[in-house]
Amino acid sequence: MPDAKPPESPSLDPDQDKSTLAPLRRPVFRMLWTTWLMANVCMWMNDVAAAWLMTSLTTKPIWVALVQTAATLPVFLLGLPSGALADILDRRRYFLMTQIWIAGVAMLLCAAIVPDLVTPPLLLALVFFNGIGLAMRWPVFSAIVPELVPRAQLPAALALNGVSMNASRIIGPLVAGALIASVGSEWVFVLNAVLSLASAVIIWRWKREHVPNPLGREKLWSAMRVGVQFVSQSARLRAVFLQVFLFFFHSTACVSMLPLLAQGLEEGGAGTFTLLLATMGMGAILAALALPRLRQRLSRDHLVLGGTALQSAGMLVMAMTSHLYFAVPAMFVFGVAWISTANSLSVSAQFSLPDWVRARGMSIYQMAIMGGSAMGAALWGQLATVTDVHLAVGVASVTGLLLAALAQRHNRDRGIEEDMTPSRVIQRPVAEAPPSSGHLMVHIEYLIDPARSNDFRALMQESRRSRLRQGALAWELLHDITEPGRFVEQVIDESWTDHLRRFDRVTGADVALRERKLAFHIAEAPPRVTRYVLESTVSE
């Protein structure tokens, strides 16, 4: 009798593979990840060339630091409208246009350098225009990534985006340094334009089907309002955005003044600056590869606080040393801290956002990053101008750790993660004659046990946050003074169409909340829903 074959082990579901490289096995993700890598290489080439060019135009630390401010401030100013457009428009075409914009700005920079017309203010202005492209590009790519991979692989996909960013941190400065040393800064911007156009071609070849919303496009101003409301009504997102703002506000002290720190080292120069950037990128890449195992052992809070502590340690060494053999490991540690903290916070933000508002939410996340970086660069640059570069970096390292610890203690993540998957359980209402104008007021009547009024009121505060996150203009809870058990939930929407949009935005968490509210209702019939149009009155 032949030996029995051992039972075959069940094959691993590819969608549940959480390894770091799993998303790269998906062709579309691999294609767009390559595009993102090229875009980031362009960004770093541009930033390095601009920062080094500024040091040849002026020796004042404030001008050098303002290069970082000019590069990041557009994201702070334009991030929200860019995110709203990315949620409203065809994301593929919008992503394509961002690359064409960046290519055009790169050619303008080249045209200004060749005839020797560049001055510090003009350089800052052109860097600012390049930052507009970054402001347009980042939210749409952040919203696209969750479309390309299953939820289980999203942390790995975001870590690979970090690898892309930090690989470009190595490749970009190396290429930029070589071109600056051999043929001049203008060729850095020429290559930037060529790579940006190549990225545009790759995006153009992506066959993504855009499905228009049957309710039509949201108005830009309304879409921006809803995006802000969603974030403001989410305690988890507010905590994440505060932490990421503080992290980048302090880390930018080291990044924005790295050219000056490199010059302050023994035999420091352009090569030293490039080496420090490359070392930082290498640390971030190695940390990204180790993140899946770190996430299994450490909570998000521990990763964020530990990353902040490592960052502060690396910055403190950079503030105190004048030797390259201390600066190199310090920047390696800084890179490890950067990706560990940024990835942990990015994953928390992505998991707290449904797809319909993802670009807007991630644009506000990026605004927190860039706003912190821009304001930090200006503050630490000014401090370095009136005191000393090393003192400014040292102060930033200490205050960064202290404020991060206070923020985490105040906004401790309790591990509560809401179900943001779309749900069609609650159907849209149908009206024989839908109103064409005017705000819509909705009344939902509940009959509850008066003895449970306080518990019901507390639950209805959650309902308030839910309605406002979906886009409602206003919310009130009315209590009948003649019938203690009768409560009316009042919701006001901007229009009938916006009222219907809220039904498309219902998530699993909203359905669970609805069931908890219905559990309080003691009448046999379901809560009565009445809808009114708010018509303006005209005095005679």
Tab-separated table of N, CA and C in Angstrom, residues 2-136:
chain	number	residue	atom	x	y	z
A	2	PRO	N	0.725	2.108	-0.938
A	2	PRO	CA	1.595	3.288	-0.994
A	2	PRO	C	1.375	4.180	0.201
A	3	ASP	N	2.454	4.896	0.521
A	3	ASP	CA	2.368	5.823	1.651
A	3	ASP	C	1.347	6.912	1.349
A	4	ALA	N	0.593	7.230	2.376
A	4	ALA	CA	-0.389	8.303	2.217
A	4	ALA	C	0.322	9.645	2.136
A	5	LYS	N	-0.165	10.486	1.264
A	5	LYS	CA	0.428	11.810	1.123
A	5	LYS	C	0.003	12.688	2.293
A	6	PRO	N	0.937	13.487	2.811
A	6	PRO	CA	0.549	14.395	3.893
A	6	PRO	C	-0.466	15.411	3.390
A	7	PRO	N	-1.337	15.862	4.252
A	7	PRO	CA	-2.328	16.850	3.820
A	7	PRO	C	-1.650	18.128	3.365
A	8	GLU	N	-2.173	18.660	2.267
A	8	GLU	CA	-1.586	19.888	1.728
A	8	GLU	C	-1.992	21.071	2.609
A	9	SER	N	-1.004	21.927	2.847
A	9	SER	CA	-1.299	23.134	3.621
A	9	SER	C	-2.089	24.090	2.763
A	10	PRO	N	-3.042	24.769	3.348
A	10	PRO	CA	-3.826	25.713	2.564
A	10	PRO	C	-2.955	26.834	2.021
A	11	SER	N	-3.197	27.184	0.761
A	11	SER	CA	-2.396	28.247	0.143
A	11	SER	C	-2.744	29.586	0.782
A	12	LEU	N	-1.744	30.418	0.859
A	12	LEU	CA	-1.922	31.732	1.462
A	12	LEU	C	-2.708	32.631	0.520
A	13	ASP	N	-3.727	33.272	1.036
A	13	ASP	CA	-4.505	34.227	0.264
A	13	ASP	C	-3.613	35.419	-0.068
A	14	PRO	N	-3.406	35.700	-1.381
A	14	PRO	CA	-2.523	36.832	-1.738
A	14	PRO	C	-2.992	38.154	-1.138
A	15	ASP	N	-4.307	38.313	-0.949
A	15	ASP	CA	-4.811	39.569	-0.395
A	15	ASP	C	-4.473	39.727	1.081
A	16	GLN	N	-4.118	38.617	1.745
A	16	GLN	CA	-3.789	38.676	3.163
A	16	GLN	C	-2.286	38.661	3.420
A	17	ASP	N	-1.499	38.634	2.364
A	17	ASP	CA	-0.043	38.671	2.508
A	17	ASP	C	0.365	40.073	2.961
A	18	LYS	N	0.920	40.166	4.165
A	18	LYS	CA	1.259	41.469	4.751
A	18	LYS	C	2.744	41.782	4.676
A	19	SER	N	3.505	41.002	3.913
A	19	SER	CA	4.936	41.250	3.808
A	19	SER	C	5.197	42.589	3.137
A	20	THR	N	6.375	43.133	3.367
A	20	THR	CA	6.694	44.473	2.878
A	20	THR	C	6.584	44.588	1.366
A	21	LEU	N	6.976	43.535	0.630
A	21	LEU	CA	7.023	43.613	-0.829
A	21	LEU	C	5.758	43.096	-1.501
A	22	ALA	N	4.764	42.653	-0.728
A	22	ALA	CA	3.552	42.075	-1.315
A	22	ALA	C	2.855	43.021	-2.296
A	23	PRO	N	2.699	44.323	-2.010
A	23	PRO	CA	2.010	45.194	-2.979
A	23	PRO	C	2.704	45.282	-4.335
A	24	LEU	N	4.026	45.082	-4.364
A	24	LEU	CA	4.748	45.186	-5.633
A	24	LEU	C	4.435	44.030	-6.570
A	25	ARG	N	3.774	42.987	-6.070
A	25	ARG	CA	3.361	41.888	-6.946
A	25	ARG	C	2.122	42.245	-7.757
A	26	ARG	N	1.546	43.402	-7.479
A	26	ARG	CA	0.372	43.870	-8.224
A	26	ARG	C	0.854	44.833	-9.315
A	27	PRO	N	0.617	44.514	-10.599
A	27	PRO	CA	1.211	45.294	-11.702
A	27	PRO	C	0.879	46.780	-11.662
A	28	VAL	N	-0.387	47.136	-11.363
A	28	VAL	CA	-0.757	48.550	-11.378
A	28	VAL	C	-0.060	49.297	-10.245
A	29	PHE	N	-0.024	48.677	-9.060
A	29	PHE	CA	0.688	49.327	-7.962
A	29	PHE	C	2.162	49.486	-8.308
A	30	ARG	N	2.761	48.444	-8.907
A	30	ARG	CA	4.181	48.511	-9.263
A	30	ARG	C	4.439	49.634	-10.264
A	31	MET	N	3.534	49.788	-11.231
A	31	MET	CA	3.697	50.843	-12.242
A	31	MET	C	3.611	52.227	-11.597
A	32	LEU	N	2.591	52.437	-10.759
A	32	LEU	CA	2.428	53.748	-10.155
A	32	LEU	C	3.461	54.006	-9.068
A	33	TRP	N	3.921	52.947	-8.413
A	33	TRP	CA	4.996	53.122	-7.436
A	33	TRP	C	6.262	53.593	-8.136
A	34	THR	N	6.533	53.048	-9.320
A	34	THR	CA	7.690	53.503	-10.100
A	34	THR	C	7.536	54.978	-10.477
A	35	THR	N	6.312	55.348	-10.842
A	35	THR	CA	6.043	56.753	-11.150
A	35	THR	C	6.295	57.636	-9.943
A	36	TRP	N	5.841	57.168	-8.785
A	36	TRP	CA	6.031	57.926	-7.546
A	36	TRP	C	7.515	58.057	-7.218
A	37	LEU	N	8.280	57.001	-7.467
A	37	LEU	CA	9.718	57.053	-7.238
A	37	LEU	C	10.363	58.118	-8.134
A	38	MET	N	9.990	58.125	-9.402
A	38	MET	CA	10.549	59.124	-10.323
A	38	MET	C	10.152	60.536	-9.897
A	39	ALA	N	8.893	60.693	-9.461
A	39	ALA	CA	8.440	62.012	-9.022
A	39	ALA	C	9.213	62.476	-7.793
A	40	ASN	N	9.483	61.559	-6.880
A	40	ASN	CA	10.230	61.922	-5.676
A	40	ASN	C	11.691	62.216	-5.973
A	41	VAL	N	12.269	61.487	-6.929
A	41	VAL	CA	13.638	61.790	-7.353
A	41	VAL	C	13.695	63.220	-7.879
A	42	CYS	N	12.702	63.587	-8.686
A	42	CYS	CA	12.644	64.960	-9.200
A	42	CYS	C	12.544	65.969	-8.062
A	43	MET	N	11.702	65.660	-7.078
A	43	MET	CA	11.519	66.586	-5.961
A	43	MET	C	12.825	66.806	-5.217
A	44	TRP	N	13.555	65.722	-4.934
A	44	TRP	CA	14.790	65.855	-4.175
A	44	TRP	C	15.892	66.507	-4.999
A	45	MET	N	15.941	66.197	-6.286
A	45	MET	CA	16.913	66.893	-7.129
A	45	MET	C	16.650	68.391	-7.105
A	46	ASN	N	15.371	68.762	-7.207
A	46	ASN	CA	15.013	70.171	-7.214
A	46	ASN	C	15.367	70.832	-5.884
A	47	ASP	N	15.018	70.176	-4.761
A	47	ASP	CA	15.267	70.771	-3.448
A	47	ASP	C	16.756	70.905	-3.164
A	48	VAL	N	17.522	69.861	-3.495
A	48	VAL	CA	18.963	69.910	-3.244
A	48	VAL	C	19.619	70.989	-4.100
A	49	ALA	N	19.268	71.018	-5.381
A	49	ALA	CA	19.871	72.016	-6.263
A	49	ALA	C	19.493	73.427	-5.828
A	50	ALA	N	18.232	73.624	-5.429
A	50	ALA	CA	17.794	74.953	-4.997
A	50	ALA	C	18.475	75.368	-3.692
A	51	ALA	N	18.569	74.415	-2.722
A	51	ALA	CA	19.204	74.736	-1.442
A	51	ALA	C	20.681	75.073	-1.639
A	52	TRP	N	21.353	74.288	-2.475
A	52	TRP	CA	22.786	74.548	-2.685
A	52	TRP	C	22.998	75.819	-3.501
A	53	LEU	N	22.099	76.075	-4.442
A	53	LEU	CA	22.190	77.310	-5.216
A	53	LEU	C	22.011	78.520	-4.309
A	54	MET	N	21.116	78.402	-3.321
A	54	MET	CA	20.891	79.516	-2.400
A	54	MET	C	22.150	79.805	-1.581
A	55	THR	N	22.895	78.763	-1.208
A	55	THR	CA	24.116	78.993	-0.431
A	55	THR	C	25.172	79.723	-1.271
A	56	SER	N	25.075	79.625	-2.591
A	56	SER	CA	26.011	80.375	-3.443
A	56	SER	C	25.550	81.812	-3.673
A	57	LEU	N	24.263	82.076	-3.405
A	57	LEU	CA	23.729	83.421	-3.583
A	57	LEU	C	23.827	84.256	-2.315
A	58	THR	N	23.759	83.604	-1.147
A	58	THR	CA	23.790	84.305	0.132
A	58	THR	C	24.284	83.356	1.211
A	59	THR	N	24.857	83.930	2.263
A	59	THR	CA	25.324	83.113	3.393
A	59	THR	C	24.409	83.257	4.608
A	60	LYS	N	23.325	84.016	4.498
A	60	LYS	CA	22.418	84.200	5.635
A	60	LYS	C	21.586	82.928	5.864
A	61	PRO	N	21.587	82.377	7.093
A	61	PRO	CA	20.828	81.144	7.358
A	61	PRO	C	19.343	81.272	7.068
A	62	ILE	N	18.762	82.450	7.273
A	62	ILE	CA	17.328	82.591	7.081
A	62	ILE	C	16.940	82.357	5.627
A	63	TRP	N	17.769	82.810	4.669
A	63	TRP	CA	17.469	82.582	3.256
A	63	TRP	C	17.557	81.103	2.906
A	64	VAL	N	18.567	80.428	3.457
A	64	VAL	CA	18.725	78.992	3.190
A	64	VAL	C	17.543	78.219	3.758
A	65	ALA	N	17.136	78.555	4.993
A	65	ALA	CA	16.010	77.865	5.616
A	65	ALA	C	14.711	78.140	4.867
A	66	LEU	N	14.572	79.351	4.285
A	66	LEU	CA	13.342	79.708	3.589
A	66	LEU	C	13.145	78.922	2.296
A	67	VAL	N	14.189	78.278	1.794
A	67	VAL	CA	14.014	77.391	0.639
A	67	VAL	C	13.049	76.263	1.015
A	68	GLN	N	13.229	75.703	2.220
A	68	GLN	CA	12.332	74.657	2.702
A	68	GLN	C	10.919	75.214	2.889
A	69	THR	N	10.828	76.441	3.404
A	69	THR	CA	9.510	77.058	3.587
A	69	THR	C	8.815	77.262	2.245
A	70	ALA	N	9.544	77.766	1.260
A	70	ALA	CA	8.955	78.009	-0.058
A	70	ALA	C	8.507	76.712	-0.727
A	71	ALA	N	9.235	75.621	-0.480
A	71	ALA	CA	8.886	74.333	-1.091
A	71	ALA	C	7.646	73.710	-0.453
A	72	THR	N	7.441	73.964	0.838
A	72	THR	CA	6.366	73.278	1.564
A	72	THR	C	5.136	74.144	1.806
A	73	LEU	N	5.288	75.465	1.789
A	73	LEU	CA	4.160	76.341	2.094
A	73	LEU	C	2.984	76.165	1.129
A	74	PRO	N	3.200	75.932	-0.191
A	74	PRO	CA	2.041	75.733	-1.073
A	74	PRO	C	1.140	74.590	-0.652
A	75	VAL	N	1.728	73.526	-0.100
A	75	VAL	CA	0.907	72.398	0.334
A	75	VAL	C	0.020	72.821	1.490
A	76	PHE	N	0.561	73.662	2.365
A	76	PHE	CA	-0.232	74.154	3.486
A	76	PHE	C	-1.357	75.063	2.996
A	77	LEU	N	-1.073	75.885	1.987
A	77	LEU	CA	-2.063	76.844	1.507
A	77	LEU	C	-3.075	76.219	0.548
A	78	LEU	N	-2.627	75.280	-0.287
A	78	LEU	CA	-3.468	74.751	-1.364
A	78	LEU	C	-3.851	73.289	-1.183
A	79	GLY	N	-3.410	72.677	-0.084
A	79	GLY	CA	-3.664	71.260	0.095
A	79	GLY	C	-5.132	70.905	0.098
A	80	LEU	N	-5.952	71.684	0.814
A	80	LEU	CA	-7.374	71.344	0.920
A	80	LEU	C	-8.109	71.469	-0.407
A	81	PRO	N	-7.981	72.592	-1.154
A	81	PRO	CA	-8.633	72.610	-2.470
A	81	PRO	C	-8.116	71.532	-3.405
A	82	SER	N	-6.824	71.204	-3.301
A	82	SER	CA	-6.283	70.135	-4.134
A	82	SER	C	-6.914	68.798	-3.767
A	83	GLY	N	-7.045	68.527	-2.473
A	83	GLY	CA	-7.682	67.282	-2.046
A	83	GLY	C	-9.135	67.215	-2.466
A	84	ALA	N	-9.843	68.348	-2.386
A	84	ALA	CA	-11.248	68.376	-2.814
A	84	ALA	C	-11.354	68.073	-4.307
A	85	LEU	N	-10.481	68.671	-5.111
A	85	LEU	CA	-10.495	68.407	-6.555
A	85	LEU	C	-10.180	66.942	-6.850
A	86	ALA	N	-9.257	66.353	-6.078
A	86	ALA	CA	-8.906	64.948	-6.285
A	86	ALA	C	-10.062	64.021	-5.956
A	87	ASP	N	-10.951	64.434	-5.029
A	87	ASP	CA	-12.138	63.642	-4.720
A	87	ASP	C	-13.257	63.872	-5.728
A	88	ILE	N	-13.250	65.023	-6.397
A	88	ILE	CA	-14.326	65.371	-7.315
A	88	ILE	C	-14.014	64.921	-8.744
A	89	LEU	N	-12.768	65.146	-9.202
A	89	LEU	CA	-12.400	64.941	-10.598
A	89	LEU	C	-11.866	63.525	-10.833
A	90	ASP	N	-11.598	63.239	-12.083
A	90	ASP	CA	-10.955	61.984	-12.473
A	90	ASP	C	-9.531	61.997	-11.920
A	91	ARG	N	-9.235	61.085	-10.994
A	91	ARG	CA	-7.941	61.117	-10.312
A	91	ARG	C	-6.773	60.855	-11.253
A	92	ARG	N	-6.968	60.033	-12.278
A	92	ARG	CA	-5.872	59.766	-13.218
A	92	ARG	C	-5.488	61.027	-13.975
A	93	ARG	N	-6.473	61.745	-14.523
A	93	ARG	CA	-6.177	62.949	-15.280
A	93	ARG	C	-5.588	64.038	-14.382
A	94	TYR	N	-6.097	64.111	-13.170
A	94	TYR	CA	-5.591	65.127	-12.249
A	94	TYR	C	-4.128	64.849	-11.902
A	95	PHE	N	-3.786	63.586	-11.638
A	95	PHE	CA	-2.413	63.184	-11.353
A	95	PHE	C	-1.520	63.509	-12.551
A	96	LEU	N	-2.027	63.261	-13.746
A	96	LEU	CA	-1.274	63.540	-14.967
A	96	LEU	C	-0.927	65.028	-15.078
A	97	MET	N	-1.889	65.895	-14.790
A	97	MET	CA	-1.663	67.333	-14.922
A	97	MET	C	-0.623	67.840	-13.912
A	98	THR	N	-0.554	67.212	-12.727
A	98	THR	CA	0.439	67.661	-11.749
A	98	THR	C	1.858	67.465	-12.277
A	99	GLN	N	2.090	66.367	-12.978
A	99	GLN	CA	3.427	66.110	-13.507
A	99	GLN	C	3.787	67.089	-14.626
A	100	ILE	N	2.808	67.450	-15.434
A	100	ILE	CA	3.064	68.422	-16.496
A	100	ILE	C	3.388	69.788	-15.888
A	101	TRP	N	2.694	70.161	-14.823
A	101	TRP	CA	2.966	71.426	-14.138
A	101	TRP	C	4.408	71.470	-13.634
A	102	ILE	N	4.843	70.396	-12.969
A	102	ILE	CA	6.185	70.358	-12.386
A	102	ILE	C	7.249	70.441	-13.482
A	103	ALA	N	6.986	69.778	-14.616
A	103	ALA	CA	7.937	69.858	-15.732
A	103	ALA	C	8.059	71.296	-16.237
A	104	GLY	N	6.940	72.009	-16.324
A	104	GLY	CA	6.983	73.388	-16.784
A	104	GLY	C	7.758	74.295	-15.841
A	105	VAL	N	7.577	74.123	-14.525
A	105	VAL	CA	8.315	74.945	-13.563
A	105	VAL	C	9.806	74.651	-13.631
A	106	ALA	N	10.165	73.388	-13.828
A	106	ALA	CA	11.585	73.032	-13.935
A	106	ALA	C	12.241	73.746	-15.110
A	107	MET	N	11.535	73.868	-16.229
A	107	MET	CA	12.095	74.569	-17.379
A	107	MET	C	12.235	76.069	-17.089
A	108	LEU	N	11.318	76.642	-16.335
A	108	LEU	CA	11.447	78.053	-15.960
A	108	LEU	C	12.676	78.274	-15.069
A	109	LEU	N	12.912	77.356	-14.139
A	109	LEU	CA	14.103	77.457	-13.291
A	109	LEU	C	15.372	77.414	-14.136
A	110	CYS	N	15.388	76.498	-15.094
A	110	CYS	CA	16.557	76.381	-15.977
A	110	CYS	C	16.749	77.666	-16.776
A	111	ALA	N	15.650	78.218	-17.269
A	111	ALA	CA	15.736	79.445	-18.077
A	111	ALA	C	16.223	80.627	-17.264
A	112	ALA	N	15.974	80.633	-15.959
A	112	ALA	CA	16.442	81.734	-15.110
A	112	ALA	C	17.909	81.586	-14.740
A	113	ILE	N	18.387	80.341	-14.670
A	113	ILE	CA	19.769	80.108	-14.241
A	113	ILE	C	20.749	80.400	-15.373
A	114	VAL	N	20.417	79.991	-16.596
A	114	VAL	CA	21.362	80.095	-17.715
A	114	VAL	C	21.846	81.524	-17.934
A	115	PRO	N	20.964	82.541	-17.968
A	115	PRO	CA	21.462	83.920	-18.168
A	115	PRO	C	21.895	84.597	-16.871
A	116	ASP	N	22.021	83.831	-15.794
A	116	ASP	CA	22.490	84.354	-14.496
A	116	ASP	C	21.561	85.443	-13.964
A	117	LEU	N	20.259	85.152	-14.015
A	117	LEU	CA	19.261	86.099	-13.534
A	117	LEU	C	18.736	85.758	-12.141
A	118	VAL	N	19.232	84.695	-11.569
A	118	VAL	CA	18.657	84.211	-10.308
A	118	VAL	C	19.112	85.087	-9.145
A	119	THR	N	18.151	85.487	-8.341
A	119	THR	CA	18.397	86.185	-7.072
A	119	THR	C	17.691	85.384	-5.978
A	120	PRO	N	18.035	85.595	-4.705
A	120	PRO	CA	17.342	84.842	-3.648
A	120	PRO	C	15.817	84.955	-3.705
A	121	PRO	N	15.226	86.142	-3.889
A	121	PRO	CA	13.759	86.201	-3.959
A	121	PRO	C	13.185	85.452	-5.161
A	122	LEU	N	13.854	85.567	-6.336
A	122	LEU	CA	13.362	84.869	-7.523
A	122	LEU	C	13.458	83.359	-7.336
A	123	LEU	N	14.546	82.879	-6.740
A	123	LEU	CA	14.693	81.453	-6.507
A	123	LEU	C	13.594	80.950	-5.575
A	124	LEU	N	13.306	81.711	-4.521
A	124	LEU	CA	12.233	81.304	-3.611
A	124	LEU	C	10.887	81.272	-4.332
A	125	ALA	N	10.644	82.218	-5.210
A	125	ALA	CA	9.371	82.252	-5.944
A	125	ALA	C	9.219	81.025	-6.836
A	126	LEU	N	10.292	80.651	-7.546
A	126	LEU	CA	10.214	79.489	-8.431
A	126	LEU	C	10.108	78.188	-7.644
A	127	VAL	N	10.789	78.126	-6.509
A	127	VAL	CA	10.635	76.952	-5.646
A	127	VAL	C	9.192	76.863	-5.135
A	128	PHE	N	8.594	78.012	-4.844
A	128	PHE	CA	7.197	78.052	-4.404
A	128	PHE	C	6.276	77.494	-5.494
A	129	PHE	N	6.506	77.885	-6.755
A	129	PHE	CA	5.687	77.384	-7.858
A	129	PHE	C	5.862	75.877	-8.033
A	130	ASN	N	7.071	75.384	-7.827
A	130	ASN	CA	7.278	73.943	-7.878
A	130	ASN	C	6.503	73.261	-6.743
A	131	GLY	N	6.450	73.924	-5.580
A	131	GLY	CA	5.689	73.384	-4.455
A	131	GLY	C	4.206	73.295	-4.735
A	132	ILE	N	3.689	74.154	-5.631
A	132	ILE	CA	2.283	74.063	-6.022
A	132	ILE	C	2.014	72.710	-6.682
A	133	GLY	N	2.961	72.261	-7.504
A	133	GLY	CA	2.818	70.938	-8.115
A	133	GLY	C	2.782	69.834	-7.079
A	134	LEU	N	3.627	69.964	-6.055
A	134	LEU	CA	3.613	68.986	-4.967
A	134	LEU	C	2.282	69.032	-4.232
A	135	ALA	N	1.754	70.231	-4.030
A	135	ALA	CA	0.468	70.378	-3.342
A	135	ALA	C	-0.653	69.694	-4.116
A	136	MET	N	-0.591	69.741	-5.435
A	136	MET	CA	-1.609	69.092	-6.257
A	136	MET	C	-1.405	67.585	-6.315
